[in-house]
PDB file of C-alpha atoms in Angstrom:
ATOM      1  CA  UNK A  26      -9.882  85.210  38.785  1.00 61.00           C
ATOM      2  CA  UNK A  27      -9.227  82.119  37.102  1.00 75.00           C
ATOM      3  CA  UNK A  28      -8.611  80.367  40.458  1.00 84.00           C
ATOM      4  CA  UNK A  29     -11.986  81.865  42.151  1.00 87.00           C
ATOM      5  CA  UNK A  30     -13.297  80.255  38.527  1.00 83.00           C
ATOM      6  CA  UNK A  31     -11.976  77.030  39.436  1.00 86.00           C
ATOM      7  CA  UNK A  32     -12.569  77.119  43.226  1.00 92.00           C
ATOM      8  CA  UNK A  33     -16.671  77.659  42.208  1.00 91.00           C
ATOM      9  CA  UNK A  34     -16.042  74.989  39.809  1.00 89.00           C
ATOM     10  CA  UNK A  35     -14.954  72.371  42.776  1.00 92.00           C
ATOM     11  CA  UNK A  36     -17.914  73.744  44.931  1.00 94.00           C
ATOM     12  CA  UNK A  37     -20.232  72.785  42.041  1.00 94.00           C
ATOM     13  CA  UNK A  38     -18.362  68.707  42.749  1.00 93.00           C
ATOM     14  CA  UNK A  39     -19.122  68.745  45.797  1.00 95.00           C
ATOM     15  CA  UNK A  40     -22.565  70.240  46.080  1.00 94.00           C
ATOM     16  CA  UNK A  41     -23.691  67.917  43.449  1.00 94.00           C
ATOM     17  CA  UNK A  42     -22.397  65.041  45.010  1.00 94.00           C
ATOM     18  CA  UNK A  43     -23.992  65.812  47.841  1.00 95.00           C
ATOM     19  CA  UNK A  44     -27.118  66.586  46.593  1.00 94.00           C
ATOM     20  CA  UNK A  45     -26.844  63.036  44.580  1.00 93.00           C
ATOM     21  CA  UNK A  46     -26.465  61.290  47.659  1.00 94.00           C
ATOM     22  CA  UNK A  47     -29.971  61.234  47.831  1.00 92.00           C
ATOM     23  CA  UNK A  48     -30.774  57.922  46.178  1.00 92.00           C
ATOM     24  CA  UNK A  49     -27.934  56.091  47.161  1.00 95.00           C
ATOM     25  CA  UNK A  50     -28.690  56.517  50.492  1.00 95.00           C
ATOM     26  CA  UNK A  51     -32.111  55.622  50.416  1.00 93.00           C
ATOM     27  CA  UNK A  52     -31.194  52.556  48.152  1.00 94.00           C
ATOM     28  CA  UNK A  53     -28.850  51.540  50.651  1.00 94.00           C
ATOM     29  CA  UNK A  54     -31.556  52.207  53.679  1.00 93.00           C
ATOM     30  CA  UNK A  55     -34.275  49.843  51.986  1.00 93.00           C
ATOM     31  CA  UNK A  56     -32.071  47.034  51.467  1.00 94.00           C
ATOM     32  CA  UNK A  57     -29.651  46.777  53.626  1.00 92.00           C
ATOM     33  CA  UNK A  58     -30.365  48.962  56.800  1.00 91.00           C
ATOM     34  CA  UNK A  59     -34.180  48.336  57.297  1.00 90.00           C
ATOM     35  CA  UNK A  60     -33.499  44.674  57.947  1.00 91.00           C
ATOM     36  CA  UNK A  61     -31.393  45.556  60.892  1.00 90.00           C
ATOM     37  CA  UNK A  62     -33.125  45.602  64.250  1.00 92.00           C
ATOM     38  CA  UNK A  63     -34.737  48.376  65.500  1.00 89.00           C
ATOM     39  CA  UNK A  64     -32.281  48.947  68.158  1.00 90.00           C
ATOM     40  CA  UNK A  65     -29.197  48.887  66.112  1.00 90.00           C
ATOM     41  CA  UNK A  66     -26.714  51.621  66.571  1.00 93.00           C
ATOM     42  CA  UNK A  67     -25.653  51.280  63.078  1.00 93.00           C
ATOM     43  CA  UNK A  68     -29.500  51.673  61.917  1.00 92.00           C
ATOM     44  CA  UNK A  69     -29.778  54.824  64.316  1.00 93.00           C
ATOM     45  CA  UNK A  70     -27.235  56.418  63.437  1.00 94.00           C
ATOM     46  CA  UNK A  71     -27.720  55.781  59.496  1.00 94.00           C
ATOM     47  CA  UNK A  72     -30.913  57.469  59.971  1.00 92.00           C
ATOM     48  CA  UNK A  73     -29.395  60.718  61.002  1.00 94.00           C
ATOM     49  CA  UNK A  74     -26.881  60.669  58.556  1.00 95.00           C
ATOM     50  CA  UNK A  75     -30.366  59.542  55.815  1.00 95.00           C
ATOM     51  CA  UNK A  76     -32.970  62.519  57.571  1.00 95.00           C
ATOM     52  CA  UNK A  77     -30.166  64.846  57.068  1.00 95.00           C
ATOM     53  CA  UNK A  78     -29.430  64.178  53.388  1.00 95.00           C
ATOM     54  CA  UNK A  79     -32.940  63.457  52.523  1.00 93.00           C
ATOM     55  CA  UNK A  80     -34.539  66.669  54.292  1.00 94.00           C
ATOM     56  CA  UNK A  81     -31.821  68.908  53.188  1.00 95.00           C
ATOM     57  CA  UNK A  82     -31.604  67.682  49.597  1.00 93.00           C
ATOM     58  CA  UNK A  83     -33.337  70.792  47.821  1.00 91.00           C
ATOM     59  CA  UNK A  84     -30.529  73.117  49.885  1.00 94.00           C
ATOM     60  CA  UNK A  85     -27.515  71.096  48.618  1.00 95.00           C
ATOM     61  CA  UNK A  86     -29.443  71.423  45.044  1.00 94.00           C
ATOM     62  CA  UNK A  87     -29.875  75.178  45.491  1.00 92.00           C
ATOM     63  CA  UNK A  88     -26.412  75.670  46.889  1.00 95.00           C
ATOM     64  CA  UNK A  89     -24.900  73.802  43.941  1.00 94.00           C
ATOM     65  CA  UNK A  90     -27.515  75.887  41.103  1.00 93.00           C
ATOM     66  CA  UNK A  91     -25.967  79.303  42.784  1.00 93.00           C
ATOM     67  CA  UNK A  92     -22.277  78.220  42.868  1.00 94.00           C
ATOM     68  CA  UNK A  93     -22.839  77.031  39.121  1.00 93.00           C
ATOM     69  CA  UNK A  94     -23.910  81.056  38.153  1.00 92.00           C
ATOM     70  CA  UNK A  95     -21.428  82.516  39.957  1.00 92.00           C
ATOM     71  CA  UNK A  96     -18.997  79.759  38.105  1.00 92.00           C
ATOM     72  CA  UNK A  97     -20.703  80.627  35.003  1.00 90.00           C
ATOM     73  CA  UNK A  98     -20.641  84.440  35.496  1.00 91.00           C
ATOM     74  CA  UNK A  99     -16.565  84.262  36.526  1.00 91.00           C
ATOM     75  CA  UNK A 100     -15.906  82.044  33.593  1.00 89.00           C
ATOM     76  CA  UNK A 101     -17.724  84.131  30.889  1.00 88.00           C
ATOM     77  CA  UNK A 102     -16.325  87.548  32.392  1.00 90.00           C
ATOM     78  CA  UNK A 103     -12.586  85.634  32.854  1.00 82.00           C
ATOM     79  CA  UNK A 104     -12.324  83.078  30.168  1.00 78.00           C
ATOM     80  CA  UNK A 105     -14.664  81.777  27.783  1.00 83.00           C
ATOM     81  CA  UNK A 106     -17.646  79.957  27.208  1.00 85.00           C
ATOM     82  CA  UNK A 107     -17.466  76.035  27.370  1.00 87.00           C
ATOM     83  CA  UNK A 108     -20.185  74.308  25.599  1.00 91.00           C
ATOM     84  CA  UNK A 109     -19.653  71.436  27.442  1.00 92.00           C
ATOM     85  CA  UNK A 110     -20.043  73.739  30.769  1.00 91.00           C
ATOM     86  CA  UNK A 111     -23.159  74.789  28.881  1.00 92.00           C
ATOM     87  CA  UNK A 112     -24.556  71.637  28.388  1.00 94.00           C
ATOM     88  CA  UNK A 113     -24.152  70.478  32.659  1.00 94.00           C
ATOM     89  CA  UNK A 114     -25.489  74.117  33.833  1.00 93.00           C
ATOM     90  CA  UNK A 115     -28.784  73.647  31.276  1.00 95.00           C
ATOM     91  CA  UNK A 116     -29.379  70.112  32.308  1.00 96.00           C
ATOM     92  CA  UNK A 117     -28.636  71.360  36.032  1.00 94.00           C
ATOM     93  CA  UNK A 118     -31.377  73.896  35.876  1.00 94.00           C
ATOM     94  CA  UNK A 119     -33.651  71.738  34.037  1.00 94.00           C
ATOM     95  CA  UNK A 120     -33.501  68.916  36.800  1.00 94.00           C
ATOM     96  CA  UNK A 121     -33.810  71.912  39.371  1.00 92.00           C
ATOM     97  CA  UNK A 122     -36.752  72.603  38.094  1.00 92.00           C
ATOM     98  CA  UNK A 123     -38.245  69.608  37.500  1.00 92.00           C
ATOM     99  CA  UNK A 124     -37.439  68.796  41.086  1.00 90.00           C
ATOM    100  CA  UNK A 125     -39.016  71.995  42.400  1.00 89.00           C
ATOM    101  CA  UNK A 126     -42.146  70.689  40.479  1.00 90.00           C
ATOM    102  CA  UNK A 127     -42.038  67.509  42.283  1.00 88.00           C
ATOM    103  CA  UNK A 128     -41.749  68.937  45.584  1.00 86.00           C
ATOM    104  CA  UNK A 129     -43.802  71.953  45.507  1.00 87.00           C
ATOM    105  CA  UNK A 130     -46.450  71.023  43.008  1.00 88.00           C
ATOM    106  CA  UNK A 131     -46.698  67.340  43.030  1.00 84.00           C
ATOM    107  CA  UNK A 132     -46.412  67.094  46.588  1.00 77.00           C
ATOM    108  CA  UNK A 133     -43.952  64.104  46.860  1.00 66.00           C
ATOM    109  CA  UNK A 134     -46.299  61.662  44.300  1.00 74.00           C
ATOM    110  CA  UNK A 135     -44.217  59.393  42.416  1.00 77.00           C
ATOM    111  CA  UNK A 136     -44.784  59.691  39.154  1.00 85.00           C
ATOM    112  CA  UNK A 137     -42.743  60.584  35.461  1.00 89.00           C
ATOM    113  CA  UNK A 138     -41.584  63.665  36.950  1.00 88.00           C
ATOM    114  CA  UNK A 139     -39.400  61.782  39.454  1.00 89.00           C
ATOM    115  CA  UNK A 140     -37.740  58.747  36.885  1.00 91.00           C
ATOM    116  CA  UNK A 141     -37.211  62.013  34.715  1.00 93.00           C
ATOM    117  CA  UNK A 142     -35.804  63.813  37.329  1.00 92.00           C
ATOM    118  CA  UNK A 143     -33.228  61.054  37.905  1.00 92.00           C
ATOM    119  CA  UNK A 144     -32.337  60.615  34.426  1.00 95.00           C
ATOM    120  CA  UNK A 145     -31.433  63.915  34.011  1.00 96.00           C
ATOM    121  CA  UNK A 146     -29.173  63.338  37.309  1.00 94.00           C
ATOM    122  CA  UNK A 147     -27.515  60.881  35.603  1.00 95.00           C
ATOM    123  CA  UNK A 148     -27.137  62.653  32.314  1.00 96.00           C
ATOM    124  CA  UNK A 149     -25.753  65.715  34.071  1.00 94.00           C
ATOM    125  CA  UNK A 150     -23.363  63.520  35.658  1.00 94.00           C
ATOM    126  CA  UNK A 151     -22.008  62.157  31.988  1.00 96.00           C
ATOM    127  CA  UNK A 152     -22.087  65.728  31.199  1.00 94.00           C
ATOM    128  CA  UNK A 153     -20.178  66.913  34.051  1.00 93.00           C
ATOM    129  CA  UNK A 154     -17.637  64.311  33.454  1.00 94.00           C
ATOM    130  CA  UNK A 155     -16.692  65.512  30.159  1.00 94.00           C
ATOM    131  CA  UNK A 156     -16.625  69.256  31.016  1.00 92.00           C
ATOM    132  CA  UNK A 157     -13.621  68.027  33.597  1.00 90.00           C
ATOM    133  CA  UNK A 158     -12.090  65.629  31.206  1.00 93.00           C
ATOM    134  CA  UNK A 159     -12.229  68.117  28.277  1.00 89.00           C
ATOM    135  CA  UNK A 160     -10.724  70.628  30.672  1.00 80.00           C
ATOM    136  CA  UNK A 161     -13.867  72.930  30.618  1.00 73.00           C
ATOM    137  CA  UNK A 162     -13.464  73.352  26.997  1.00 71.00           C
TER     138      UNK A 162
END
């Protein structure tokens, strides 16, 4: 069990860096891409690869929030509990939250919601960090 612990654990990685892709790419698109002409293949085809990440962003959060119970579930049943483990999953379904808000309530208007939203990204990315480094103690 400890390696199905673990292999949730990765899944977590890489649905959050998915889901964080968000930004970058969007960064990236406004100043870089946009200045490209209009029929550029590399502008085309970076706004697939953008629509893709940007409309599916909420699934890649979702995905990530379940893989992070069942994580959480295998670790307390297997293992132990990890405060620092406990600190990323609370500030993971904090930011979930607060970016269902956004999109379901706020309808998509920037406001403090959204520079919240992204700080807790980045705190839960700090947090994250030290869960691996600390070894998920």
């Amino acid at each position: 069990m400890s390696l199905l612990g673990s292999i949730f654990g990765w899944l977590i990685v890489a649905g959050l860096a998915v889901t964080l892709l968000n930004y970058p790419i969007k960064v990236i698109y406004r100043k870089k891409i946009a200045r490209l002409p209009k029929d550029s293949v590399l502008r085309r085809r970076y706004g697939l690869v953008q629509r893709f990440v940007v409309q599916y962003h909420r699934f890649f959060a979702g995905f990530t929030t379940v893989a992070m119970i069942v994580h959480l579930v295998i670790q307390l049943q297997y293992r132990w509990l990890s405060w620092t483990g406990l600190v990323t999953a609370i500030l993971m379904l904090c930011n979930g939250f607060l970016g269902g808000y956004g999109h379901y309530i706020k309808r998509k208007k920037k406001s403090a919601w959204l520079y919240i939203h992204r700080t807790i990204a980045v705190l839960m990315i700090a947090a994250l960090a030290v869960h691996l480094a600390t070894g998920g103690r």
